[in-house]
Amino acid sequence: MEYNSFNQIDLPNLTVTEPNPSHALAFRRYASHAVARWHRAQVAAIRPHSDAPISHNFMGRVTDFDHFDLSEDLEIATWDSYPMGFLEDRVPADTPHKQLFMRQGDPDFQAFHHDLYRAVGRGRWWVAEQQPGPVNWAPSNPAPMPGMVRLWTWEAFAHGAEAVCYFRWRQAPFAQEQHHAGLLRPDSVDAPGLIEARQVARELAKYPDVETAQSPVALIFDYTSQWAAEIQPQGEGYDYFALVFHIYRMLRRLGQSVDILPPTAQALDGYSAVFVPGLLTIPETLRTALATCEGQVVTGPRTDLKTPELTTKVPLGPDLPGLDVTVTRVETFRPDVTLSLAGGGAVQFWLEDCETSADVLMRFGQQPVFMRSGARWHIAGWPDAVAARRMVTQVLEAAGLPVLDLPEGVRVRQAGAGRIWFNYANEQKDFGEISLPPAGVHWDAP
Amino acid sequence: MEYNSFNQIDLPNLTVTEPNPSHALAFRRYASHAVARWHRAQVAAIRPHSDAPISHNFMGRVTDFDHFDLSEDLEIATWDSYPMGFLEDRVPADTPHKQLFMRQGDPDFQAFHHDLYRAVGRGRWWVAEQQPGPVNWAPSNPAPMPGMVRLWTWEAFAHGAEAVCYFRWRQAPFAQEQHHAGLLRPDSVDAPGLIEARQVARELAKYPDVETAQSPVALIFDYTSQWAAEIQPQGEGYDYFALVFHIYRMLRRLGQSVDILPPTAQALDGYSAVFVPGLLTIPETLRTALATCEGQVVTGPRTDLKTPELTTKVPLGPDLPGLDVTVTRVETFRPDVTLSLAGGGAVQFWLEDCETSADVLMRFGQQPVFMRSGARWHIAGWPDAVAARRMVTQVLEAAGLPVLDLPEGVRVRQAGAGRIWFNYANEQKDFGEISLPPAGVHWDAP
Amino acid sequence: MEYNSFNQIDLPNLTVTEPNPSHALAFRRYASHAVARWHRAQVAAIRPHSDAPISHNFMGRVTDFDHFDLSEDLEIATWDSYPMGFLEDRVPADTPHKQLFMRQGDPDFQAFHHDLYRAVGRGRWWVAEQQPGPVNWAPSNPAPMPGMVRLWTWEAFAHGAEAVCYFRWRQAPFAQEQHHAGLLRPDSVDAPGLIEARQVARELAKYPDVETAQSPVALIFDYTSQWAAEIQPQGEGYDYFALVFHIYRMLRRLGQSVDILPPTAQALDGYSAVFVPGLLTIPETLRTALATCEGQVVTGPRTDLKTPELTTKVPLGPDLPGLDVTVTRVETFRPDVTLSLAGGGAVQFWLEDCETSADVLMRFGQQPVFMRSGARWHIAGWPDAVAARRMVTQVLEAAGLPVLDLPEGVRVRQAGAGRIWFNYANEQKDFGEISLPPAGVHWDAP
């Protein structure tokens, strides 16, 4: 596929078979830039008339355009947080998990987006719409467990939100959203969400303001890698968002507070551990930052195997100083198959054949799956929850970070000098001296 | 969504997101009226040339237009009864049920339509096409259990059919339906269905004529409620037809004979129990009839919560004299989730939060699920089979109706002064002194 | 559906309901002829300029046109053999089977196509593209078990391939197929497939040339029957290709070498057993050949019930001298249902009601399922693996052929005077004195 002039380039559709992946990726970049440029025109029209900060409300797991790019023209990033609707229609999780958290929403999906949009907003972010009760648009729409509207709100503030707004004030008695709960019922009586919103407002008044602070752990998220994975998944089980979220969830389950960083990050000073899963290509500035990072750096799976134009890097990647790993071949697997690892856990969906001089910490058969060379680590396959826990625990311990064995459904977030604890489980959970009822929130005296 | 003139109203499609549900419902009404008006034109063309009664053959679970409306121009309603084809392609039932009745068809689906089309035909109805053997159009097409053609025919006459016609006479050796059984094989030899048709003809000659008589139990069926539920299901598990059929099936399993009534019913005199599940809105004439009904009246779930234009009724419904229930919020659930009730059974798909001063007979947790206030009852959720049996049994007992604990697969229908018994099961069933072989039909001496 | 002139005949689409099956079949024949005529024009353009044999590479389970018809203009038939990609995306098998052979490919799918294309090429055939490692286009793409590239190559030569070519030489670092393995890695290092290709080349040099020889068992494969079954499956479980492949697999599991023959076969001399499953209509020349065949002849299920124009044969088929079977009715079944046979095994998907004077060897209830009249046999339903083993074993024993009870995953093929043995299983398998490691190949001294 060669072009002699720009005029020869069509849209990457209507091809006899699939289009060239490099062509498809270029189109995705173009489409994202078009959205950002259109948005810039809107901002330019407003600026002369107002000094107010300009924002935009993003959504959950929407990756069609590069949010980092668009938000350069915003003062504040905001997003619409619908924990239960999103659990049903977009959280990457299996049926038992969705049943378990049916009335709470996923324990990590909101936190992930709080951290993502804090990065998108360069520190300033809001929840523009907080789900206050059952909604109307998910496949099924139960009511939240009592206390969850309060918990979700606390979780947002724990991640540094400047504001949490509830959508909507009064449940509309007409049109498409007449089954979407508001803070008031359609007959203007207080709905359960309003009572919880009042409670959290009183509680927050007593909690010191939380300044945005750097977390000890960084995780890179890259919209281009999502597009590349959609264009060329190589296996039906591979999904970039799901992979990054999988690592994020394991960090949360082990008690970590996380910063999500764009691939354009220039410096990683102060991070004890940096995770770079699934990144299409490591940009030069990030490569330099990773090379000089004093913390632990974890690549893979599927990191830095391609050029920015979605062709294969030769010599074969990843290319990171201090990490001698060559991925000579990749395999993908039926989603109903797992490959057991000695010592516990398994690999699924994706596995790389690696040539390496690093220490091999985990193997599938003779094949290296988890490698370490000093403070540089590589994960060669998609680990299941058990394997991911083993891997992430080892990295955190090498980083000198405290690893918490939190009970199922319990999460914690460093907020200023204090910590805020959450219970997403259906029953009471105890951790050390902390006892959390269902939907319970607890904060250490900061 | 406001209109200043009729010219602004487009079809409810090609909208950016879903169309306004009120708009969508108006379109469904318009489309149904268009069918009825077109049909009226056909009838008007025929009348000057013939004094013969005019009919039309309806189908199973076709709800695209209001059959009550169209049939105002007919003398006789007829329908095409394909018990096995319909079991495979449209009966709302799970796989074990479909396996169990693979060669018999569903035990209630034909009966439901017999009763429905008896109402549509204002008492006069036929089976225009009776399945006489395997057909060609369902996903799979087994042969009926020996005796089922006879049983299906008896079931139709038990419900007051004036005639049962078999489709077709001879199996065609060509074209689309060459695997659709006839009463004759393609080589003109008698097919098994013909032998059974002859048998039932002989048997019927000895049975007294059955006049259409009022049943003790009434069940409201409303085409508009089906359209509204399709437009705004609120949960993937909610289906209006399936809900009404679910109540109908439970009434049959408890030995009842049922009249299906349109929502335009003006009087309910003589009914011991009236069930009104899922009705979008109770029309004023029906509300008056229900208010003055001397029998038991059962509303819900999802009854009378909306205006006829599919907006939310404020004050919150249902609105029925003698029943103090306010539905403050609705929830829907993943179809793989059930909510257990104390005392047995569960709720699934749909649950209403109710404020009530009625006696609460069944609860989920603290939440009222089944309420009674004298002869007025409300069901706040979609009951599973066990819960529905408990609820319907209590209503029937309050109505003074005999409740039969029929064996699995056995059904009975009052036909004139006698009763006709049917065995849809795969093995012999005994009930009191009656012993029914598979596909067995028994009639009490009338 | 009657036509008064050819001008009235439209394409069999845009009809109100499904088109007439005879019309649809005529269109499929026309489309196949169009492909063959277009191909003939290509060949005619090349012939004046070259004396080299002309070939074309076919694929796995592609039945859109009649390959026998097209290949009349070819000297050599070739095909692209992707055992693992095809296992995932087109082999008719269930999930456990696909998991079991995830790294080996199906044990019979390549062999079936080797035999099919040997017939298509009238004895001369190649593998034009042999999978040499993981590919990029199946839903999931694991790497082959070590040794499989060698085994697949041996299997092709055992079936009489003149050449096996590997696709591709070097894995491309760009474009759609950059994850499709080559014999070289993208960095030009030898890939595992190349090492195995070198090994098999050395081994083959020592093995005598294998001339194409007639096998003792023949199996008819007919493209028209596939089109007819797609047009009129009658049950969602019925698939002609899957039926023929099912019989082929059972013959392989019992140690047979098989010739696949077109329905235009004129003579069956020398065959000890001929299987004719699912053939739309037996052409007159084949009927004569079958009638005079000295071996065992097995019809059914669904053999010779139709005219070539996809109308029902009256008198009811099949029509084969020496076999008194009349199929009076056909049934199809939900794919989740099986009908158990006395003595073991079951029927699924399809069952014929037969009137017969033949000996009934297997029944479902009272219904004949497997019939024999001397050397003529009829199978009236789709047998599961257990029933098929019982049926095929009886036929082979009557034919005087040695029946091998091969271990799971082991296959054998007569190649010239010797036999070549293959182990597709995940573990070592022993058979008599032969011991085969996973991916093992063994050859008897010829």
mmCIF file of N, CA and C in Angstrom, chain A residues 79 81-84 86 91 104-115 152 155 159 245 248 424:
data_model
loop_
_atom_site.group_PDB
_atom_site.id
_atom_site.type_symbol
_atom_site.label_atom_id
_atom_site.label_comp_id
_atom_site.label_asym_id
_atom_site.label_seq_id
_atom_site.Cartn_x
_atom_site.Cartn_y
_atom_site.Cartn_z
ATOM 1 N N TRP A 79 -16.711 14.872 34.736
ATOM 2 C CA TRP A 79 -17.275 13.659 34.121
ATOM 3 C C TRP A 79 -18.574 13.270 34.791
ATOM 4 N N SER A 81 -20.642 10.418 36.405
ATOM 5 C CA SER A 81 -20.367 9.157 37.082
ATOM 6 C C SER A 81 -21.664 8.412 37.401
ATOM 7 N N TYR A 82 -21.898 7.331 36.678
ATOM 8 C CA TYR A 82 -23.090 6.496 36.860
ATOM 9 C C TYR A 82 -22.636 5.093 37.226
ATOM 10 N N PRO A 83 -22.273 4.878 38.487
ATOM 11 C CA PRO A 83 -21.629 3.607 38.863
ATOM 12 C C PRO A 83 -22.446 2.378 38.490
ATOM 13 N N MET A 84 -23.773 2.452 38.670
ATOM 14 C CA MET A 84 -24.567 1.251 38.427
ATOM 15 C C MET A 84 -24.884 1.078 36.941
ATOM 16 N N PHE A 86 -23.032 2.106 34.509
ATOM 17 C CA PHE A 86 -21.782 1.707 33.851
ATOM 18 C C PHE A 86 -21.418 0.256 34.173
ATOM 19 N N VAL A 91 -18.450 -1.782 32.236
ATOM 20 C CA VAL A 91 -17.323 -2.254 33.050
ATOM 21 C C VAL A 91 -16.872 -3.622 32.535
ATOM 22 N N GLN A 104 -24.125 -1.444 43.982
ATOM 23 C CA GLN A 104 -23.054 -0.568 44.458
ATOM 24 C C GLN A 104 -22.262 0.046 43.309
ATOM 25 N N GLY A 105 -22.300 -0.605 42.165
ATOM 26 C CA GLY A 105 -21.373 -0.246 41.107
ATOM 27 C C GLY A 105 -20.013 -0.865 41.372
ATOM 28 N N ASP A 106 -19.200 -0.908 40.329
ATOM 29 C CA ASP A 106 -17.869 -1.506 40.436
ATOM 30 C C ASP A 106 -17.028 -0.721 41.448
ATOM 31 N N PRO A 107 -16.245 -1.407 42.295
ATOM 32 C CA PRO A 107 -15.455 -0.706 43.313
ATOM 33 C C PRO A 107 -14.300 0.126 42.758
ATOM 34 N N ASP A 108 -13.945 -0.049 41.488
ATOM 35 C CA ASP A 108 -12.768 0.641 40.954
ATOM 36 C C ASP A 108 -13.046 1.513 39.741
ATOM 37 N N PHE A 109 -14.194 1.352 39.140
ATOM 38 C CA PHE A 109 -14.433 2.037 37.864
ATOM 39 C C PHE A 109 -14.542 3.543 38.048
ATOM 40 N N GLN A 110 -15.224 3.968 39.110
ATOM 41 C CA GLN A 110 -15.311 5.409 39.354
ATOM 42 C C GLN A 110 -13.934 5.953 39.732
ATOM 43 N N ALA A 111 -13.246 5.235 40.621
ATOM 44 C CA ALA A 111 -11.925 5.689 41.063
ATOM 45 C C ALA A 111 -10.985 5.844 39.866
ATOM 46 N N PHE A 112 -11.041 4.864 38.946
ATOM 47 C CA PHE A 112 -10.188 4.936 37.753
ATOM 48 C C PHE A 112 -10.448 6.222 36.987
ATOM 49 N N HIS A 113 -11.719 6.535 36.792
ATOM 50 C CA HIS A 113 -12.042 7.735 36.016
ATOM 51 C C HIS A 113 -11.776 9.010 36.808
ATOM 52 N N HIS A 114 -11.948 8.957 38.126
ATOM 53 C CA HIS A 114 -11.556 10.113 38.933
ATOM 54 C C HIS A 114 -10.065 10.417 38.691
ATOM 55 N N ASP A 115 -9.242 9.358 38.752
ATOM 56 C CA ASP A 115 -7.799 9.551 38.574
ATOM 57 C C ASP A 115 -7.470 9.936 37.131
ATOM 58 N N TRP A 152 -20.308 7.131 47.042
ATOM 59 C CA TRP A 152 -19.774 7.585 45.751
ATOM 60 C C TRP A 152 -19.267 9.030 45.851
ATOM 61 N N GLU A 155 -16.025 9.078 47.707
ATOM 62 C CA GLU A 155 -14.944 8.534 46.858
ATOM 63 C C GLU A 155 -14.438 9.631 45.915
ATOM 64 N N HIS A 159 -10.603 11.515 45.873
ATOM 65 C CA HIS A 159 -9.702 11.571 44.711
ATOM 66 C C HIS A 159 -9.446 13.008 44.272
ATOM 67 N N PHE A 245 -7.195 -1.152 33.123
ATOM 68 C CA PHE A 245 -8.108 -1.172 34.264
ATOM 69 C C PHE A 245 -7.822 -2.365 35.179
ATOM 70 N N TYR A 248 -4.964 -1.406 37.268
ATOM 71 C CA TYR A 248 -5.442 -0.391 38.221
ATOM 72 C C TYR A 248 -6.219 -1.048 39.359
ATOM 73 N N TYR A 424 -17.502 -1.478 49.496
ATOM 74 C CA TYR A 424 -18.436 -1.744 48.400
ATOM 75 C C TYR A 424 -19.127 -3.097 48.538
#
